[in-house]
Amino acid sequence: MSEKLQKVLARAGHGSRRELETLIKSGRVSVNGQVANLGERLEDDSAIIRIDGHTVSAKAQEEVVCRVLAYYKPEGELCTRHDPEGRRTVFDRLPKIRGSRWISVGRLDANTSGLLLFTTDGELANRLMHPSRQVEREYLVRVFGDVTESKIRNLVHGVKLEDGMARFEDVVYAGGEGMNHTFYVAINEGRNREVRRLWESQETTVSRLKRVRYGDIYLDKKLPRGGWTELTLKDVNYLRELVELKPEKETLLDQNSANTSRQRERSRSQKIRRAVRRHEERVSTPSKGRSNQQRRNKKSAGEAGSRAKTGRR
């Protein structure tokens, strides 16, 4: 049974459906030497498919191992594969892979930091991004302005933006002083600049924004900015189950690398504990020294007093 070309290519890990639709519209995809049209169906499994002149594979989903990375995006990086101005992109630091490519699950603005997921499975990426799936995202946001209970109610009940109604699922106050306030907010969509636009609708300005959660996948506090970690098979299958995809049966996660990482963490913890013990010893040693000196001083004072008494006699 034939399938649309962009769906086949997305499942094989050559990009999300949206990205591939753009490539097809631009005439950058060909099938058996003929430029492909949007909506075209792949009738022949042995067809030669090229993207930008390079032959690509259209392996079935069962033949491709689904991998997912969690990346800590710093501010200033762009969510694009190539930037004409040569600016840094989120793909620059990712590990190189053969026979597939990393697909970004959604985007973050250049001025937004935090958790960004990448996968080799285009169908998984497409479903996680689709509004109908209602996958919850959580952000840590710092806003500048007068924030009242009335404004918070507006944000939770719903605000009309230029592209329709929008709302936060939850808003939790996390502290602040003066006109600067920090909140955790949860949202079920990924529209362009939606979090910022919601706050702007209440006459406040977002001064810092960081995504800390996607579904139940949290940004690891130990992960440095610009760092990435590959998700375990359990977490990969959590995401697949979330969007009604069959579970993955294998992983390419290097267990030896994972074990080495755990050994480094244990070694670091041991070093910290040894440093704490040495500090405690240094603190306690002077105390003992002072106690001994105090006893010697007391003894000397006692002897002096005895000599004084003897002299008076």
Tab-separated table of C-alpha atoms in Angstrom:
chain	number	residue	atom	x	y	z
A	1	MET	CA	0.000	0.000	0.000
A	2	SER	CA	1.520	3.344	-1.088
A	3	GLU	CA	2.287	6.176	1.347
A	4	LYS	CA	3.000	9.856	0.891
A	5	LEU	CA	6.637	10.547	0.148
A	6	GLN	CA	7.170	12.930	3.071
A	7	LYS	CA	5.772	10.353	5.499
A	8	VAL	CA	8.102	7.625	4.232
A	9	LEU	CA	11.131	9.910	4.418
A	10	ALA	CA	10.183	11.187	7.872
A	11	ARG	CA	9.861	7.653	9.198
A	12	ALA	CA	13.310	6.886	7.795
A	13	GLY	CA	14.739	9.798	9.784
A	14	HIS	CA	15.416	12.391	7.070
A	15	GLY	CA	13.511	15.165	8.804
A	16	SER	CA	10.106	15.970	10.205
A	17	ARG	CA	7.128	15.962	7.837
A	18	ARG	CA	7.059	19.742	7.914
A	19	GLU	CA	10.733	19.988	6.958
A	20	LEU	CA	10.318	17.438	4.172
A	21	GLU	CA	7.205	19.129	2.802
A	22	THR	CA	9.250	22.325	2.515
A	23	LEU	CA	12.031	20.449	0.705
A	24	ILE	CA	9.553	18.879	-1.733
A	25	LYS	CA	7.889	22.229	-2.433
A	26	SER	CA	11.323	23.685	-3.176
A	27	GLY	CA	12.019	20.979	-5.767
A	28	ARG	CA	14.917	19.530	-3.781
A	29	VAL	CA	13.558	15.952	-3.711
A	30	SER	CA	13.481	13.566	-6.689
A	31	VAL	CA	12.188	10.040	-7.268
A	32	ASN	CA	13.818	7.989	-10.025
A	33	GLY	CA	15.287	11.137	-11.536
A	34	GLN	CA	12.018	13.112	-11.587
A	35	VAL	CA	11.410	16.097	-9.304
A	36	ALA	CA	8.848	15.058	-6.709
A	37	ASN	CA	5.562	16.884	-6.115
A	38	LEU	CA	3.991	17.559	-2.745
A	39	GLY	CA	1.443	14.855	-1.980
A	40	GLU	CA	3.136	12.349	-4.282
A	41	ARG	CA	2.904	8.742	-3.130
A	42	LEU	CA	5.748	6.258	-3.184
A	43	GLU	CA	4.539	3.246	-5.167
A	44	ASP	CA	7.835	1.405	-5.599
A	45	ASP	CA	9.919	0.356	-2.574
A	46	SER	CA	13.014	0.115	-4.768
A	47	ALA	CA	12.688	3.665	-6.108
A	48	ILE	CA	15.817	5.840	-6.029
A	49	ILE	CA	15.145	8.873	-3.867
A	50	ARG	CA	17.462	11.856	-3.724
A	51	ILE	CA	17.490	14.943	-1.502
A	52	ASP	CA	19.633	17.783	-2.851
A	53	GLY	CA	21.163	15.285	-5.280
A	54	HIS	CA	22.204	12.817	-2.561
A	55	THR	CA	20.671	9.342	-2.577
A	56	VAL	CA	18.827	8.590	0.667
A	57	SER	CA	17.421	5.429	2.159
A	58	ALA	CA	13.714	4.839	2.713
A	59	LYS	CA	14.047	2.000	5.235
A	60	ALA	CA	10.913	0.808	6.974
A	61	GLN	CA	10.401	1.927	10.545
A	62	GLU	CA	11.129	-1.542	11.929
A	63	GLU	CA	14.640	-1.419	10.427
A	64	VAL	CA	15.604	1.886	12.061
A	65	VAL	CA	16.519	2.072	15.743
A	66	CYS	CA	14.793	5.034	17.354
A	67	ARG	CA	17.204	7.227	19.292
A	68	VAL	CA	16.452	10.355	21.323
A	69	LEU	CA	18.815	13.009	22.664
A	70	ALA	CA	18.108	15.551	25.397
A	71	TYR	CA	20.062	18.741	24.666
A	72	TYR	CA	20.581	21.779	26.906
A	73	LYS	CA	20.238	24.647	24.421
A	74	PRO	CA	22.075	27.822	25.416
A	75	GLU	CA	20.749	31.266	24.600
A	76	GLY	CA	21.971	32.555	21.244
A	77	GLU	CA	21.860	29.256	19.322
A	78	LEU	CA	19.510	28.944	16.351
A	79	CYS	CA	17.142	26.011	15.747
A	80	THR	CA	18.159	25.526	12.130
A	81	ARG	CA	20.550	23.189	10.336
A	82	HIS	CA	22.428	25.893	8.475
A	83	ASP	CA	22.647	29.631	9.024
A	84	PRO	CA	23.715	31.847	6.066
A	85	GLU	CA	25.413	34.223	8.509
A	86	GLY	CA	27.458	31.435	10.072
A	87	ARG	CA	25.896	31.711	13.520
A	88	ARG	CA	25.973	28.716	15.861
A	89	THR	CA	23.057	26.272	15.554
A	90	VAL	CA	21.720	23.575	17.861
A	91	PHE	CA	22.981	20.889	15.460
A	92	ASP	CA	26.643	21.948	15.720
A	93	ARG	CA	27.353	20.094	18.984
A	94	LEU	CA	25.329	16.918	18.362
A	95	PRO	CA	27.110	13.582	17.816
A	96	LYS	CA	27.576	12.480	14.209
A	97	ILE	CA	25.569	9.465	13.027
A	98	ARG	CA	25.573	7.401	9.840
A	99	GLY	CA	22.583	6.450	7.753
A	100	SER	CA	20.239	8.860	9.531
A	101	ARG	CA	20.066	12.379	10.929
A	102	TRP	CA	18.949	14.167	14.085
A	103	ILE	CA	15.489	15.752	13.876
A	104	SER	CA	14.578	18.542	16.245
A	105	VAL	CA	11.352	18.025	18.201
A	106	GLY	CA	9.996	21.541	17.913
A	107	ARG	CA	12.017	24.728	18.275
A	108	LEU	CA	13.158	27.251	20.858
A	109	ASP	CA	13.720	30.932	20.121
A	110	ALA	CA	17.304	32.157	19.884
A	111	ASN	CA	16.841	33.940	23.227
A	112	THR	CA	15.296	30.873	24.909
A	113	SER	CA	17.392	28.212	26.611
A	114	GLY	CA	16.663	24.794	28.059
A	115	LEU	CA	15.537	21.317	27.077
A	116	LEU	CA	15.388	20.447	23.381
A	117	LEU	CA	14.766	16.892	22.178
A	118	PHE	CA	16.251	15.345	19.041
A	119	THR	CA	15.346	11.992	17.498
A	120	THR	CA	16.220	9.839	14.504
A	121	ASP	CA	12.532	8.932	14.027
A	122	GLY	CA	10.670	11.504	11.940
A	123	GLU	CA	7.261	10.032	12.779
A	124	LEU	CA	7.984	10.317	16.508
A	125	ALA	CA	9.090	13.931	16.067
A	126	ASN	CA	6.004	14.781	14.018
A	127	ARG	CA	3.574	13.283	16.543
A	128	LEU	CA	5.267	14.898	19.543
A	129	MET	CA	5.003	18.310	17.835
A	130	HIS	CA	1.447	17.914	16.602
A	131	PRO	CA	-1.056	20.102	18.552
A	132	SER	CA	-3.567	17.238	18.748
A	133	ARG	CA	-1.227	15.266	21.035
A	134	GLN	CA	-1.285	17.964	23.739
A	135	VAL	CA	2.165	17.078	25.085
A	136	GLU	CA	2.800	19.355	28.063
A	137	ARG	CA	5.889	21.592	28.176
A	138	GLU	CA	7.071	23.413	31.283
A	139	TYR	CA	9.100	26.620	31.352
A	140	LEU	CA	10.904	28.662	33.975
A	141	VAL	CA	10.138	32.269	33.090
A	142	ARG	CA	11.247	35.583	34.572
A	143	VAL	CA	8.978	38.521	33.793
A	144	PHE	CA	9.269	42.239	34.354
A	145	GLY	CA	6.159	44.211	35.193
A	146	ASP	CA	3.188	44.453	37.510
A	147	VAL	CA	1.801	40.912	37.897
A	148	THR	CA	-1.579	40.698	39.628
A	149	GLU	CA	-3.873	37.807	40.516
A	150	SER	CA	-6.275	39.045	37.837
A	151	LYS	CA	-3.578	38.741	35.180
A	152	ILE	CA	-2.700	35.229	36.325
A	153	ARG	CA	-6.364	34.223	36.064
A	154	ASN	CA	-6.451	35.600	32.513
A	155	LEU	CA	-3.422	33.525	31.549
A	156	VAL	CA	-4.944	30.337	32.954
A	157	HIS	CA	-8.485	30.863	31.644
A	158	GLY	CA	-7.383	31.908	28.174
A	159	VAL	CA	-6.248	34.918	26.160
A	160	LYS	CA	-7.028	35.687	22.538
A	161	LEU	CA	-3.856	36.079	20.488
A	162	GLU	CA	-3.527	36.930	16.791
A	163	ASP	CA	-3.514	33.195	15.921
A	164	GLY	CA	-6.320	32.128	18.257
A	165	MET	CA	-7.007	31.428	21.924
A	166	ALA	CA	-4.090	30.388	24.129
A	167	ARG	CA	-3.629	29.602	27.816
A	168	PHE	CA	-1.305	28.170	30.420
A	169	GLU	CA	-2.281	24.879	32.011
A	170	ASP	CA	-0.679	25.996	35.251
A	171	VAL	CA	1.194	28.987	36.685
A	172	VAL	CA	3.269	28.618	39.871
A	173	TYR	CA	5.026	31.548	41.524
A	174	ALA	CA	8.731	30.866	42.200
A	175	GLY	CA	9.823	34.131	43.830
A	176	GLY	CA	11.107	37.565	42.942
A	177	GLU	CA	11.417	41.120	44.173
A	178	GLY	CA	10.395	44.537	42.944
A	179	MET	CA	9.095	44.352	39.382
A	180	ASN	CA	10.942	41.104	38.600
A	181	HIS	CA	9.031	37.858	39.165
A	182	THR	CA	9.807	34.226	38.371
A	183	PHE	CA	7.185	31.598	37.513
A	184	TYR	CA	6.915	28.003	36.369
A	185	VAL	CA	4.345	27.761	33.577
A	186	ALA	CA	2.984	24.706	31.745
A	187	ILE	CA	1.552	24.760	28.242
A	188	ASN	CA	0.213	22.089	25.866
A	189	GLU	CA	1.145	23.692	22.558
A	190	GLY	CA	4.270	24.832	20.804
A	191	ARG	CA	3.154	27.815	18.793
A	192	ASN	CA	5.723	30.417	17.806
A	193	ARG	CA	6.742	32.561	20.822
A	194	GLU	CA	3.535	31.519	22.579
A	195	VAL	CA	4.840	31.842	26.158
A	196	ARG	CA	6.265	35.299	25.492
A	197	ARG	CA	3.137	36.485	23.671
A	198	LEU	CA	0.880	35.335	26.500
A	199	TRP	CA	2.815	37.377	29.054
A	200	GLU	CA	2.995	40.354	26.692
A	201	SER	CA	-0.816	40.273	26.436
A	202	GLN	CA	-0.844	41.139	30.160
A	203	GLU	CA	1.490	44.121	29.718
A	204	THR	CA	4.529	42.315	31.105
A	205	THR	CA	7.847	41.487	29.425
A	206	VAL	CA	9.700	38.167	29.515
A	207	SER	CA	13.343	38.822	30.396
A	208	ARG	CA	14.431	35.167	30.631
A	209	LEU	CA	12.874	31.917	29.433
A	210	LYS	CA	14.071	28.340	29.902
A	211	ARG	CA	12.276	25.089	29.059
A	212	VAL	CA	12.729	22.607	31.912
A	213	ARG	CA	10.391	19.748	30.917
A	214	TYR	CA	8.893	18.059	27.848
A	215	GLY	CA	6.202	15.561	28.867
A	216	ASP	CA	7.852	13.724	31.756
A	217	ILE	CA	11.380	14.241	30.416
A	218	TYR	CA	13.136	16.812	32.612
A	219	LEU	CA	16.225	18.887	31.945
A	220	ASP	CA	19.028	17.179	33.875
A	221	LYS	CA	20.504	19.638	36.381
A	222	LYS	CA	23.931	18.042	35.893
A	223	LEU	CA	23.859	18.693	32.139
A	224	PRO	CA	25.958	21.752	31.168
A	225	ARG	CA	24.756	24.323	28.646
A	226	GLY	CA	25.500	22.970	25.190
A	227	GLY	CA	25.654	19.426	26.534
A	228	TRP	CA	23.567	16.442	25.486
A	229	THR	CA	22.678	13.015	26.823
A	230	GLU	CA	21.056	10.068	25.070
A	231	LEU	CA	17.811	8.807	26.599
A	232	THR	CA	17.520	5.254	27.844
A	233	LEU	CA	15.268	2.719	26.149
A	234	LYS	CA	12.746	3.216	28.952
A	235	ASP	CA	12.500	6.966	28.302
A	236	VAL	CA	12.400	6.471	24.534
A	237	ASN	CA	9.471	4.078	24.880
A	238	TYR	CA	7.729	6.505	27.258
A	239	LEU	CA	7.759	9.100	24.463
A	240	ARG	CA	6.631	6.536	21.877
A	241	GLU	CA	3.761	5.360	24.067
A	242	LEU	CA	2.783	8.985	24.669
A	243	VAL	CA	2.010	9.389	20.952
A	244	GLU	CA	0.726	5.854	20.301
A	245	LEU	CA	3.769	4.369	18.567
A	246	LYS	CA	4.976	0.806	19.040
A	247	PRO	CA	7.716	0.374	21.649
A	248	GLU	CA	11.330	0.145	20.525
A	249	LYS	CA	13.022	-3.180	21.287
A	250	GLU	CA	16.672	-2.170	21.136
A	251	THR	CA	18.943	0.760	21.819
A	252	LEU	CA	22.259	1.956	20.449
A	253	LEU	CA	23.092	3.649	23.753
A	254	ASP	CA	26.665	2.724	24.647
A	255	GLN	CA	26.301	0.891	27.939
A	256	ASN	CA	30.065	0.983	28.473
A	257	SER	CA	29.953	4.756	28.104
A	258	ALA	CA	27.054	4.915	30.555
A	259	ASN	CA	28.982	2.757	33.029
A	260	THR	CA	32.078	4.943	32.622
A	261	SER	CA	29.955	8.027	33.277
A	262	ARG	CA	28.593	6.479	36.472
A	263	GLN	CA	32.115	5.551	37.586
A	264	ARG	CA	33.249	9.153	37.046
A	265	GLU	CA	30.286	10.391	39.077
A	266	ARG	CA	31.111	7.992	41.922
A	267	SER	CA	34.772	9.054	41.805
A	268	ARG	CA	33.749	12.700	41.968
A	269	SER	CA	31.442	12.006	44.932
A	270	GLN	CA	34.268	10.187	46.730
A	271	LYS	CA	36.618	13.136	46.163
A	272	ILE	CA	34.030	15.498	47.626
A	273	ARG	CA	33.558	13.272	50.684
A	274	ARG	CA	37.342	13.069	51.215
A	275	ALA	CA	37.622	16.847	50.928
A	276	VAL	CA	34.872	17.279	53.530
A	277	ARG	CA	36.646	14.889	55.924
A	278	ARG	CA	39.949	16.726	55.499
A	279	HIS	CA	38.203	20.015	56.202
A	280	GLU	CA	36.620	18.608	59.360
A	281	GLU	CA	40.001	17.326	60.509
A	282	ARG	CA	41.627	20.712	59.960
A	283	VAL	CA	38.861	22.410	61.905
A	284	SER	CA	38.992	19.967	64.812
A	285	THR	CA	42.819	19.895	65.129
A	286	PRO	CA	43.241	23.599	66.054
A	287	SER	CA	40.427	23.167	68.581
A	288	LYS	CA	42.369	20.377	70.286
A	289	GLY	CA	45.492	22.510	70.140
A	290	ARG	CA	43.688	25.395	71.804
A	291	SER	CA	42.317	23.072	74.482
A	292	ASN	CA	45.793	21.704	75.253
A	293	GLN	CA	47.229	25.214	75.329
A	294	GLN	CA	44.416	26.324	77.608
A	295	ARG	CA	45.193	23.416	79.959
A	296	ARG	CA	48.899	24.279	79.894
A	297	ASN	CA	48.117	27.930	80.601
A	298	LYS	CA	45.797	26.930	83.427
A	299	LYS	CA	48.478	24.645	84.857
A	300	SER	CA	51.102	27.398	84.621
A	301	ALA	CA	48.733	29.843	86.286
A	302	GLY	CA	48.133	27.337	89.073
A	303	GLU	CA	51.840	26.810	89.642
A	304	ALA	CA	52.410	30.566	89.684
A	305	GLY	CA	49.629	30.947	92.225
A	306	SER	CA	51.178	28.265	94.402
A	307	ARG	CA	54.580	29.953	94.260
A	308	ALA	CA	52.934	33.267	95.157
A	309	LYS	CA	51.187	31.685	98.125
A	310	THR	CA	54.451	30.056	99.213
A	311	GLY	CA	56.202	33.400	99.021
A	312	ARG	CA	53.604	35.052	101.245
A	313	ARG	CA	54.077	32.406	103.859
